[in-house]
mmCIF file of C-alpha atoms in Angstrom:
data_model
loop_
_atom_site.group_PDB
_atom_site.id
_atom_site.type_symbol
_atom_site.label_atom_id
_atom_site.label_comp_id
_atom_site.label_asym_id
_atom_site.label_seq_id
_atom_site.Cartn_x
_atom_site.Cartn_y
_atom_site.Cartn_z
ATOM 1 C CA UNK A 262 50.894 74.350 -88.541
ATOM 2 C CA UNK A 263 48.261 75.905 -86.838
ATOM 3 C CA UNK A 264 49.501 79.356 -85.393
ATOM 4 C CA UNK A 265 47.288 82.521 -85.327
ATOM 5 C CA UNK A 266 47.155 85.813 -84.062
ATOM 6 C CA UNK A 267 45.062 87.469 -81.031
ATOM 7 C CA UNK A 268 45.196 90.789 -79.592
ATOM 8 C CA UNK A 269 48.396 90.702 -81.683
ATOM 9 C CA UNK A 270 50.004 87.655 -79.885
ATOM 10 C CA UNK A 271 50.849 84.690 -81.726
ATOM 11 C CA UNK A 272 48.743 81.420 -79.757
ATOM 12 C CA UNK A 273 49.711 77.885 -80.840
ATOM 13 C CA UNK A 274 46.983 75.424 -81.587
ATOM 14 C CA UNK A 275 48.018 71.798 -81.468
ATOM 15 C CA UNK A 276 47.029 67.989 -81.415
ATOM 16 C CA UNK A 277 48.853 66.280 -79.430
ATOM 17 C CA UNK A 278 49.809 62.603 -79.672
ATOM 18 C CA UNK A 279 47.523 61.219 -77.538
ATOM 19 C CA UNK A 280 44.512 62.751 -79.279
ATOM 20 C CA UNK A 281 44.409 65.792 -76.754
ATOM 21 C CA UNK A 282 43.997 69.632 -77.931
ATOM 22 C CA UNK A 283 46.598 72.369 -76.587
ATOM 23 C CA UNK A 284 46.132 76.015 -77.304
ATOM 24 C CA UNK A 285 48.899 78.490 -75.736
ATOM 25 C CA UNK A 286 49.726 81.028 -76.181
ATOM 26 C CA UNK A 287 53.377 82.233 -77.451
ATOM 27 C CA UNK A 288 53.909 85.410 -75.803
ATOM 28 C CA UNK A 289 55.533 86.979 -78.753
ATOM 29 C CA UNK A 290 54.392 89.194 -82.042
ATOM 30 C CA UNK A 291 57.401 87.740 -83.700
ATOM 31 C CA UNK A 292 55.991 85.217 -85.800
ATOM 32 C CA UNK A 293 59.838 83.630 -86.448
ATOM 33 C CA UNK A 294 59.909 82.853 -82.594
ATOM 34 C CA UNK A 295 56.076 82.129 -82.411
ATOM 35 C CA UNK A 296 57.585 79.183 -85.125
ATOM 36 C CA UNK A 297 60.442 78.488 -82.730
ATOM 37 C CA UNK A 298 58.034 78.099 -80.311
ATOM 38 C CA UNK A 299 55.050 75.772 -81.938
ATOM 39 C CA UNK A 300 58.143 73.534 -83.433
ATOM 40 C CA UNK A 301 59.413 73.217 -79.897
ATOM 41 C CA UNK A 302 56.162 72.405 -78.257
ATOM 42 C CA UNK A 303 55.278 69.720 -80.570
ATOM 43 C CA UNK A 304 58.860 68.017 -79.688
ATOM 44 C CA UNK A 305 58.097 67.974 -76.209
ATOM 45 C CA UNK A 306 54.756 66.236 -76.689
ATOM 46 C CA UNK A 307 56.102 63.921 -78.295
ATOM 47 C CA UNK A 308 58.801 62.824 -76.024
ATOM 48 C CA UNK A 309 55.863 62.818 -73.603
ATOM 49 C CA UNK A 310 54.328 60.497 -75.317
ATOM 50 C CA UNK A 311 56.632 58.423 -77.258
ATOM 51 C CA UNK A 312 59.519 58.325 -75.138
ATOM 52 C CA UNK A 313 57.625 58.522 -71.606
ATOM 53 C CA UNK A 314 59.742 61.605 -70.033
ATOM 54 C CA UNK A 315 58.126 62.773 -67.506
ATOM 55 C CA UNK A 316 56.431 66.976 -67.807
ATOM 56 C CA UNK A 317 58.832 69.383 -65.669
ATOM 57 C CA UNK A 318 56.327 70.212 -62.391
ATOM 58 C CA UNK A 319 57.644 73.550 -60.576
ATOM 59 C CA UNK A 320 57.949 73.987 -56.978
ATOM 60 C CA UNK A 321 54.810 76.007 -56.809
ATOM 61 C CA UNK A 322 52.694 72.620 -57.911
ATOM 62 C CA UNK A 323 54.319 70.829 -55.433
ATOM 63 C CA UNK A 324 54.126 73.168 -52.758
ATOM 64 C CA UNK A 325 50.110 73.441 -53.358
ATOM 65 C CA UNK A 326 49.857 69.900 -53.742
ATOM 66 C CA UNK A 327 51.417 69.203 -50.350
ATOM 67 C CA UNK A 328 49.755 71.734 -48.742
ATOM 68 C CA UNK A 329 46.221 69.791 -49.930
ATOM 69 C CA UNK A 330 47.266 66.413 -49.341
ATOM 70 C CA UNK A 331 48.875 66.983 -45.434
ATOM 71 C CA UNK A 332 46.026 69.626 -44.142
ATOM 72 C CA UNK A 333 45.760 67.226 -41.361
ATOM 73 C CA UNK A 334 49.151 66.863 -40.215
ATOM 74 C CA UNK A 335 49.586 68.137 -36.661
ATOM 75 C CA UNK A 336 52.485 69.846 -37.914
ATOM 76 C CA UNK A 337 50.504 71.925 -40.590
ATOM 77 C CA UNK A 338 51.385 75.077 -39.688
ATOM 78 C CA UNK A 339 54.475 74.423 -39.308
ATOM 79 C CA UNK A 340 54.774 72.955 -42.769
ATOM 80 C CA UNK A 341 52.922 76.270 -43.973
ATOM 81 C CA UNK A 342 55.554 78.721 -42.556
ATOM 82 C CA UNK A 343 58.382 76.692 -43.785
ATOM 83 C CA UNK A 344 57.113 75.918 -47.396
ATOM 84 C CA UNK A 345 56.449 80.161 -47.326
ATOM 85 C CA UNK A 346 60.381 80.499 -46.677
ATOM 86 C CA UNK A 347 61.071 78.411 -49.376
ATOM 87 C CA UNK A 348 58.616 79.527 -51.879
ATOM 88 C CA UNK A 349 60.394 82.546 -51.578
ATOM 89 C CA UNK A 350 63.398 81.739 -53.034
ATOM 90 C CA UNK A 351 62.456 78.916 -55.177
ATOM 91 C CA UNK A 352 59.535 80.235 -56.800
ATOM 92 C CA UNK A 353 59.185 79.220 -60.303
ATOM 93 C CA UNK A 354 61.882 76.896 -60.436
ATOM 94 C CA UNK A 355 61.235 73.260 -61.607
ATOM 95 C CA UNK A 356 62.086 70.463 -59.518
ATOM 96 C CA UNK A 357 64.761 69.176 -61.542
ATOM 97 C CA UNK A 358 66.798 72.820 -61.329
ATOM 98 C CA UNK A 359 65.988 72.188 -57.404
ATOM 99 C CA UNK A 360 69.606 70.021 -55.975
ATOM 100 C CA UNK A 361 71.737 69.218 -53.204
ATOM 101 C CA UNK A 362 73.782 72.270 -53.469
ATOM 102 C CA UNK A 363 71.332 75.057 -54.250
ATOM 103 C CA UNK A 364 69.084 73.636 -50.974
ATOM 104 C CA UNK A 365 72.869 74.069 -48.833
ATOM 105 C CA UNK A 366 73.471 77.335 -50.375
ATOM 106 C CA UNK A 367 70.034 79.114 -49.080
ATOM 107 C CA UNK A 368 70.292 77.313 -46.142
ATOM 108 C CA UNK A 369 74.127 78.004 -44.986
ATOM 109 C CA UNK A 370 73.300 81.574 -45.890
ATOM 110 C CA UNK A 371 69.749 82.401 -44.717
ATOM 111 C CA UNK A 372 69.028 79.909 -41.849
ATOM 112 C CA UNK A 373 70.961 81.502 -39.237
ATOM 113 C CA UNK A 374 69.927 78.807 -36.371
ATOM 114 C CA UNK A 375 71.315 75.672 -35.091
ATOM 115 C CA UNK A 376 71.702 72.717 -36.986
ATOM 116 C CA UNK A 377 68.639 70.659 -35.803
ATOM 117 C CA UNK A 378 66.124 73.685 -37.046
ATOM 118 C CA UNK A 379 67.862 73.843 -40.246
ATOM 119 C CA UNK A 380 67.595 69.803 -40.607
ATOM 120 C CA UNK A 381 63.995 70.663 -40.126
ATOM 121 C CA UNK A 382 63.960 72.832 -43.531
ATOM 122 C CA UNK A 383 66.019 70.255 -45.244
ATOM 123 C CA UNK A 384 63.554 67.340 -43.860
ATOM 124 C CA UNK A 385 60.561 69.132 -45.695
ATOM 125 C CA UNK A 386 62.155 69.468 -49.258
ATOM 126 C CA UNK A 387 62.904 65.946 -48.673
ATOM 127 C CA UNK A 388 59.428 64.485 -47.858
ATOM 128 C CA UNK A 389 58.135 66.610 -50.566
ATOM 129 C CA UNK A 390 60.597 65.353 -52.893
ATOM 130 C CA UNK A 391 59.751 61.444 -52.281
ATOM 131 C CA UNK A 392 56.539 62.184 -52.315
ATOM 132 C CA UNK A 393 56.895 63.761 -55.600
ATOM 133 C CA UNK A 394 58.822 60.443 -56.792
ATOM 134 C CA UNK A 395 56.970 57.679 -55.103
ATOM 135 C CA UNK A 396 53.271 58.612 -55.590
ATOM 136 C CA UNK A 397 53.015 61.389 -57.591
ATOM 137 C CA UNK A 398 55.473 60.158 -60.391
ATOM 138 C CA UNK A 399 56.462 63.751 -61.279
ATOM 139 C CA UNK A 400 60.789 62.974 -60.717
ATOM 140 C CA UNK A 401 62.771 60.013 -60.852
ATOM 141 C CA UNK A 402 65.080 60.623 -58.304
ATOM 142 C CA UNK A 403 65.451 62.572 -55.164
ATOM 143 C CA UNK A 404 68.865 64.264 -54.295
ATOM 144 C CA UNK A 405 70.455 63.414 -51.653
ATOM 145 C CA UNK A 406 70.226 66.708 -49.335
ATOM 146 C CA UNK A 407 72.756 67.142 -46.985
ATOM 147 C CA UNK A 408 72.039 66.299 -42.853
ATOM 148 C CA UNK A 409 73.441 69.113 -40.430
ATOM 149 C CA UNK A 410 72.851 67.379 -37.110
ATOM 150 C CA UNK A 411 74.548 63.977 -37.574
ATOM 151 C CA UNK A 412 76.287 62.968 -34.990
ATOM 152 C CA UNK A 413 75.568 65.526 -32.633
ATOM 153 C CA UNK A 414 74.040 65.816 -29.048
ATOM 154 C CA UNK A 415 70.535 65.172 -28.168
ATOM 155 C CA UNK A 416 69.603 67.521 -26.024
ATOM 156 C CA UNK A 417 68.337 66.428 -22.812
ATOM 157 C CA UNK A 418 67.325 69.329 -20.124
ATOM 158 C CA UNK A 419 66.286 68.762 -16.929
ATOM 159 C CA UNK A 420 65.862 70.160 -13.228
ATOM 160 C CA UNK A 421 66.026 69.085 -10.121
ATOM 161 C CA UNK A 422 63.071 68.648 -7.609
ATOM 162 C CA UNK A 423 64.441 71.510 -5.875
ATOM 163 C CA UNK A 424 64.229 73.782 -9.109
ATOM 164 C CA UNK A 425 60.664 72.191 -9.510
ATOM 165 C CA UNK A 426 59.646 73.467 -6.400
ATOM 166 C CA UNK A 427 61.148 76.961 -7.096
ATOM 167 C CA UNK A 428 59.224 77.054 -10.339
ATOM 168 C CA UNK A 429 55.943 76.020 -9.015
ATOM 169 C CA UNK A 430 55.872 78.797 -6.081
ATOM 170 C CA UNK A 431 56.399 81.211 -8.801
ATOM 171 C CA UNK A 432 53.496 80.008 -11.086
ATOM 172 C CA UNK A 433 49.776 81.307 -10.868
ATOM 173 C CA UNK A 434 47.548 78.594 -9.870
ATOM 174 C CA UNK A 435 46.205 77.292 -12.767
ATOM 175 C CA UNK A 436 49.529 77.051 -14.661
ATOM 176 C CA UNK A 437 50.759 75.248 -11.349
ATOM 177 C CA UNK A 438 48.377 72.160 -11.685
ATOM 178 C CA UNK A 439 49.500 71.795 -15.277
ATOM 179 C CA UNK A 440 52.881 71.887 -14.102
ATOM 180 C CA UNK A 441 52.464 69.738 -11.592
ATOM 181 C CA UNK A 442 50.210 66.950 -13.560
ATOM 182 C CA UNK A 443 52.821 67.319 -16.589
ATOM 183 C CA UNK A 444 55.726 66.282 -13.896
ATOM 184 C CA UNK A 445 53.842 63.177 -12.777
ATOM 185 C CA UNK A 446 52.833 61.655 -16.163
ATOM 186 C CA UNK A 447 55.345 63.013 -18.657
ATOM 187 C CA UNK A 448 52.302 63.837 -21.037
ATOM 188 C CA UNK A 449 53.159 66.852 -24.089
ATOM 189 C CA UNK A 450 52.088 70.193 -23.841
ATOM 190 C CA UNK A 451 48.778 69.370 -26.564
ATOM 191 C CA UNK A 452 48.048 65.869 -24.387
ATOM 192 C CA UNK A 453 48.066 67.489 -21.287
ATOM 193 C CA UNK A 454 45.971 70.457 -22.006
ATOM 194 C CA UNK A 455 42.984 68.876 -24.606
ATOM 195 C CA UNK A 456 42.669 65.805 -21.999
ATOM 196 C CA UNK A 457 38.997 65.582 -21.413
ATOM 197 C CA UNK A 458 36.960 64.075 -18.193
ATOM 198 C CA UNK A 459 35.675 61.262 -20.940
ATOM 199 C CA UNK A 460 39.396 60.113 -20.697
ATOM 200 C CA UNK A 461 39.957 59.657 -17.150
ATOM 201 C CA UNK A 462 39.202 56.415 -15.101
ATOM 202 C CA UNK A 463 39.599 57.559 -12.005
ATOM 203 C CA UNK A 464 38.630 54.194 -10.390
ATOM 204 C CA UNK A 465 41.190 52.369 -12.164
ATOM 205 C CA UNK A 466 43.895 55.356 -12.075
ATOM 206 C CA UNK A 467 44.552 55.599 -15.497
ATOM 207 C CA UNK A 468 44.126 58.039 -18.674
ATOM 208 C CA UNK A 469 43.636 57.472 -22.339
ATOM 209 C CA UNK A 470 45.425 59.431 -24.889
ATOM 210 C CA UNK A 471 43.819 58.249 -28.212
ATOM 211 C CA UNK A 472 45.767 57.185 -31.316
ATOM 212 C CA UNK A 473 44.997 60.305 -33.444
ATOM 213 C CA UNK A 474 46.574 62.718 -30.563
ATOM 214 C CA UNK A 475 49.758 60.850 -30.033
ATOM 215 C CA UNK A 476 53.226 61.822 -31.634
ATOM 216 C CA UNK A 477 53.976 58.407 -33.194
ATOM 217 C CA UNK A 478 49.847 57.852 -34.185
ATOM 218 C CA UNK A 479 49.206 55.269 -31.560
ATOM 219 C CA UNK A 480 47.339 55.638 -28.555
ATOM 220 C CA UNK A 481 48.844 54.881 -25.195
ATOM 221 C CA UNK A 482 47.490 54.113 -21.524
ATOM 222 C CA UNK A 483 48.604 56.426 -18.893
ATOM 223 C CA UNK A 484 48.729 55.269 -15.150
ATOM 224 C CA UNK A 485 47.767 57.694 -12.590
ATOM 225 C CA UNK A 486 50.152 57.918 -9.986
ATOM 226 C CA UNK A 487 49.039 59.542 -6.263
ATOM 227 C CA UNK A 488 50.567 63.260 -7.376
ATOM 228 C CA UNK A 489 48.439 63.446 -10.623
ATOM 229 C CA UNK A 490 45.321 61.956 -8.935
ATOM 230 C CA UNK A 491 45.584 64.878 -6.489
ATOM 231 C CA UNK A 492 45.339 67.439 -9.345
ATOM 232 C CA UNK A 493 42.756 65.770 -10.893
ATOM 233 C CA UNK A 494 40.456 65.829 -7.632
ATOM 234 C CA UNK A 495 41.099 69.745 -7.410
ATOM 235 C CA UNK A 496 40.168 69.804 -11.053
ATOM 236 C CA UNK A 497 36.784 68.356 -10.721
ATOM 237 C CA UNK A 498 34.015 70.561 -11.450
ATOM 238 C CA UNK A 499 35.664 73.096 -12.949
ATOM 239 C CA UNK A 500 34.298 72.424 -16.190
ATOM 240 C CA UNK A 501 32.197 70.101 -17.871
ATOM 241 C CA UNK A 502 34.482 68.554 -20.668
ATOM 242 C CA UNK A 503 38.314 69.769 -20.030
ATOM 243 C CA UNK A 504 40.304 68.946 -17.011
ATOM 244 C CA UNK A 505 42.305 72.119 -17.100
ATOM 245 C CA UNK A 506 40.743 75.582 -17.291
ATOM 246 C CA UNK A 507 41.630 79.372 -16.968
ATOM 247 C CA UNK A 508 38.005 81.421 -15.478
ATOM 248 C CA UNK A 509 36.155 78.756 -16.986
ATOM 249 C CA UNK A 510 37.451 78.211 -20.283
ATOM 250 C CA UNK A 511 39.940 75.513 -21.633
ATOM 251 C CA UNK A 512 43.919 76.513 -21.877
ATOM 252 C CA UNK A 513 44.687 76.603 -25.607
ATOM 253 C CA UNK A 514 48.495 77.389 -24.403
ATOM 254 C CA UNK A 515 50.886 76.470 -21.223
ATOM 255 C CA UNK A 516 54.133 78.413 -22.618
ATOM 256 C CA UNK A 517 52.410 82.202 -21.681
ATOM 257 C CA UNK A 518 54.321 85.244 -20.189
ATOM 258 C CA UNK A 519 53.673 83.638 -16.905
ATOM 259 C CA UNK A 520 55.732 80.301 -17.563
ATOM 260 C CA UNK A 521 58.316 82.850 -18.515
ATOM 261 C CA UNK A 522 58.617 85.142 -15.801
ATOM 262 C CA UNK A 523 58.440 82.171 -13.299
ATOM 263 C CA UNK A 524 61.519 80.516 -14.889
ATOM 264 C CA UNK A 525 63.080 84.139 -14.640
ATOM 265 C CA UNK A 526 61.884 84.700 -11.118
ATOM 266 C CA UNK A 527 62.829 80.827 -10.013
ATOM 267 C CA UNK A 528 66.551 81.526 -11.626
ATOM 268 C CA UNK A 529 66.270 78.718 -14.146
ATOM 269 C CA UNK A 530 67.384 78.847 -17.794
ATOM 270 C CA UNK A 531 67.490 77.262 -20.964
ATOM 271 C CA UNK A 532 64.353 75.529 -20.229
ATOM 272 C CA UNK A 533 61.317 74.938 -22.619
ATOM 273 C CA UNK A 534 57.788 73.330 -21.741
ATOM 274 C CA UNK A 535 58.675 70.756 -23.672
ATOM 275 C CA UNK A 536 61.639 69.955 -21.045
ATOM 276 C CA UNK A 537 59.330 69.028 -18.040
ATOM 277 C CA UNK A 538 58.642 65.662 -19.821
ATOM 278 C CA UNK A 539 62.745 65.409 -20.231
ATOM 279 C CA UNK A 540 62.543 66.122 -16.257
ATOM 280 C CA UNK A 541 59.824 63.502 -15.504
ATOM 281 C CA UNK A 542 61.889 60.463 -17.760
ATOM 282 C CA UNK A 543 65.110 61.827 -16.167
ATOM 283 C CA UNK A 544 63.788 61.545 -12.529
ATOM 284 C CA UNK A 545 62.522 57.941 -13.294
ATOM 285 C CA UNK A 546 65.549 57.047 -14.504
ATOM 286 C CA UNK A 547 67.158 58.001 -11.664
ATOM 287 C CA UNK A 548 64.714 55.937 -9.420
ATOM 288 C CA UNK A 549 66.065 53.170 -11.088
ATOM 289 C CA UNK A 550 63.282 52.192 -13.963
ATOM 290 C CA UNK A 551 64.007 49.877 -16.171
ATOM 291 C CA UNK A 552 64.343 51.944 -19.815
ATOM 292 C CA UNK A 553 61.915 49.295 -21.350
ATOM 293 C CA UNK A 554 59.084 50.278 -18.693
ATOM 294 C CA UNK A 555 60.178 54.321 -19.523
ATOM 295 C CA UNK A 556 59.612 53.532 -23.068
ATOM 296 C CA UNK A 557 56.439 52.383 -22.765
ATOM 297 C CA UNK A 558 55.063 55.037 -19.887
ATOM 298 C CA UNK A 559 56.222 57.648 -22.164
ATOM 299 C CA UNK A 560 54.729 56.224 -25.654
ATOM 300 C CA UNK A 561 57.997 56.371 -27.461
ATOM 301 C CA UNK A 562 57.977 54.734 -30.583
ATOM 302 C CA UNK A 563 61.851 53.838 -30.663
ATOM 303 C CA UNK A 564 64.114 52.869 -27.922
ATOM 304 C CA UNK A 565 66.337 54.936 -29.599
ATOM 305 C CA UNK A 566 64.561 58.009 -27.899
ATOM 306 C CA UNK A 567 64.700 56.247 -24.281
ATOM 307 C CA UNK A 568 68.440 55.309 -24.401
ATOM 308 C CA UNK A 569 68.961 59.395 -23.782
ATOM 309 C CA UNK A 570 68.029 58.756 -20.485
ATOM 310 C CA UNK A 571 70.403 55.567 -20.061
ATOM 311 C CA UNK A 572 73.118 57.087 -18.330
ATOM 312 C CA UNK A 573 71.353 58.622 -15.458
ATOM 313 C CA UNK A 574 71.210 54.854 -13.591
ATOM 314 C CA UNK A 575 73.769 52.408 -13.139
ATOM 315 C CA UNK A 576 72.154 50.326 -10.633
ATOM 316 C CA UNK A 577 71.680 47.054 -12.525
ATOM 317 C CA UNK A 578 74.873 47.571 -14.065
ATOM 318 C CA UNK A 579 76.315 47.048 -10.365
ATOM 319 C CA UNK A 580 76.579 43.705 -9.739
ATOM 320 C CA UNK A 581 78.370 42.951 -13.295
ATOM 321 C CA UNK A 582 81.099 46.083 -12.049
ATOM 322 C CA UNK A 583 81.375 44.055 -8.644
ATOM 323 C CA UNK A 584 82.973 40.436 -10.865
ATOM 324 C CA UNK A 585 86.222 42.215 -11.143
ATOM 325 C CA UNK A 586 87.798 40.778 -8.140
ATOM 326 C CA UNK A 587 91.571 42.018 -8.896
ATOM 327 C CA UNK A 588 93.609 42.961 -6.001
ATOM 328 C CA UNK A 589 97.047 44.202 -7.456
ATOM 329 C CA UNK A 590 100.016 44.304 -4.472
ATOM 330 C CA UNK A 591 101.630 47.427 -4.519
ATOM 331 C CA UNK A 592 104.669 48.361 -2.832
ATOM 332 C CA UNK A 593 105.983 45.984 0.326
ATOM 333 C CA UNK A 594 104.464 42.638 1.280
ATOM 334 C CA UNK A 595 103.744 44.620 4.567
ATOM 335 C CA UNK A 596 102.321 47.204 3.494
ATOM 336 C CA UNK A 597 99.777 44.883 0.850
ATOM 337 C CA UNK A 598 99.005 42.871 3.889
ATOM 338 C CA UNK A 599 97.792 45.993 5.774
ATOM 339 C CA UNK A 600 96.338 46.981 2.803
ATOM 340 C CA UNK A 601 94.187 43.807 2.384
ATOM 341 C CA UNK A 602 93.379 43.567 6.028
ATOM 342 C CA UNK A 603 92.086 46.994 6.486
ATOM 343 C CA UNK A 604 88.705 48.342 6.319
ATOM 344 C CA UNK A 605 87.950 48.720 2.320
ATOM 345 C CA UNK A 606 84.250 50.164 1.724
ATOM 346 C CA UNK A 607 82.440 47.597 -0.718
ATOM 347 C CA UNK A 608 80.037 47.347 -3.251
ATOM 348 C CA UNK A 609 76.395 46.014 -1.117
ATOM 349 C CA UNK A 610 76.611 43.479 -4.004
ATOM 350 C CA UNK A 611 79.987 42.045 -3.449
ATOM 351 C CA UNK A 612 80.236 38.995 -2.146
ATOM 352 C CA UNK A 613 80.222 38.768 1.851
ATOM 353 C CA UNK A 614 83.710 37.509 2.101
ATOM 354 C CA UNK A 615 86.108 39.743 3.387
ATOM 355 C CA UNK A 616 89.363 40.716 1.922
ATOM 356 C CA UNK A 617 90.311 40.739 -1.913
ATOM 357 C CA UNK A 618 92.176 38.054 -4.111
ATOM 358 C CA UNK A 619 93.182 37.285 -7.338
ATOM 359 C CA UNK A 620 91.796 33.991 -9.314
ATOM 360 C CA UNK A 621 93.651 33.028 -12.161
ATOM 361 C CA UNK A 622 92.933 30.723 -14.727
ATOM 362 C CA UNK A 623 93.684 27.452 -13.439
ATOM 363 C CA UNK A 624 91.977 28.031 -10.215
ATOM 364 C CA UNK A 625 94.836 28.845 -7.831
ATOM 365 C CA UNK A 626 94.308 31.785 -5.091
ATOM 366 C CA UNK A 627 96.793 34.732 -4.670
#
């Protein structure tokens, strides 16, 4: 047994099974527990070896390992602040002390926000955790964390072209074109503010948002209708490479103290940035596009994401509404004849026959 003193701590020198040399130290004078401690050690390796379990990894490995494999995630920083919050109450634990009900615990009692931002803590331990199982072989299985926001409402805020208006007389100028251009394409925040004159086709009305700056990874084509070529023509010259400036330099943000006080001053609440791209899908919706054409102006990945919008047109759903055709009488003949010969409003769909009946199976009129 190879155990020696230094400084007056006991340090463990061993040979593990597969040939490899491990010198740690015990942390103890006691040479009984430094014993306890080498005999310990040794049994570990060789389940390691012989029996293939798998080394306990701590959070902290897979924290730093994370944060060096997804530095290029657009959601980085978020993933920096979040994996902070945890850090600091799972620090030195090892990912098989790490379960289902310890993750609800911290988060029932320290997350005080809805149940879609806590998802969002929840959705990182369990990406890390995968990861961790599927290509990094440190676990074999990943708990099954619990999902706040299941069944609830997708929130879907939008204004009115009125409130648009409101908002835009209240906006400095710059912040106004942005507005405006955001309104006509349904472009992000990021898209709308890094788009770049190399882009544009002005001839052919369209813009290019490339694969690496898209949500879902996959670049999109975006047509140019007559409200966002305007802004673009007031744009030109501003600047050499970015469409939208501020006294000559690019915007790095559209969600400023001036969006803020505009929404105050223009009396409209509850609305992010984020929401004037809910407002654009929402008004084409109403005008009656198709939610196949919405997915694909908007770059959603999922039709999932378009059906939010569903409800907000019921014009091809019309003509199916008009087949029902039943006329029950009610009440005296007399007063079902006048009923049937007066002056019903109907559907521009209906059939141009006047008067209703009923059909029934076999064909015979009522």
């Amino acid at each position: 047994m190879a155990l020696w003193k230094r400084a007056g701590i006991y340090t463990v020198d061993i040979t593990a099974p597969d040939g490899s040399r491990i010198r740690r130290s015990t942390g103890t004078t006691d040479r009984t527990k430094a014993k306890e401690y080498h005999d310990r050690l040794k049994a570990e390796l060789w389940d390691l070896a012989r029996l293939k379990h798998k080394p306990l990894r701590s959070w902290d490995e897979a924290a730093v390992r994370w944060l060096k494999e997804k530095a290029h995630k657009k959601s980085y920083r978020d993933d920096v602040q979040r994996i902070r919050w945890w850090t600091g109450h799972l620090r030195g634990r090892t990912l098989d002390q790490i379960d289902r009900s310890m993750i609800d615990g911290l988060v029932t009692k320290h997350v005080h926000a809805s149940d879609r931002t806590k998802d969002l803590y929840v959705a990182l331990i369990r990406a890390m955790f995968r990861r961790a199982m599927r290509e990094w072989e440190w676990i074999d299985q990943v708990p099954a964390f619990k999902t706040y926001s299941r069944g609830g409402k997708i929130r879907v805020r939008w204004i009115t072209e009125e409130q648009a208006e409101r908002l835009l007389r209240e906006l400095p100028e710059h912040q106004r074109e942005v507005v405006v251009f955001a309104l006509s394409t349904g472009l992000r925040q990021g898209n709308v503010l890094g788009l770049t004159w190399d882009r544009i086709q002005l001839a052919r009305r369209m813009a290019r948002i490339e694969h690496g700056d898209t949500k879902n990874e996959e670049a999109i084509g975006i047509p140019l209708n007559d409200l966002a070529m305007a802004v673009l023509q007031r744009q030109r010259g501003k600047h050499e490479d970015y469409v939208f400036t501020y006294r000559g330099e690019p915007l790095r943000s559209a969600n400023t103290r001036a969006w803020r006080k505009a929404l105050a001053r223009s009396g409209i609440t509850n609305f992010r940035w984020h929401d004037l791209r809910h407002t654009w899908a929402s008004w084409l919706r109403q005008n009656d596009v198709p939610t196949w054409v919405l997915q694909e102006l908007g770059g959603w990945k999922s039709e999932t994401m378009v059906r939010r919008y569903a409800h907000l047109s019921v014009k091809h759903l019309q003509p199916y509404a008009d087949q029902l055709i039943f006329a029950p009488k009610i009440g005296s003949p007399g007063k079902a004849q006048e009923a049937a010969e007066g002056d019903d409003t109907k559907s521009p769909t209906s059939p141009p026959e006047r008067g209703l009946r009923v059909v029934t199976r076999n064909g015979l009129r009522c």
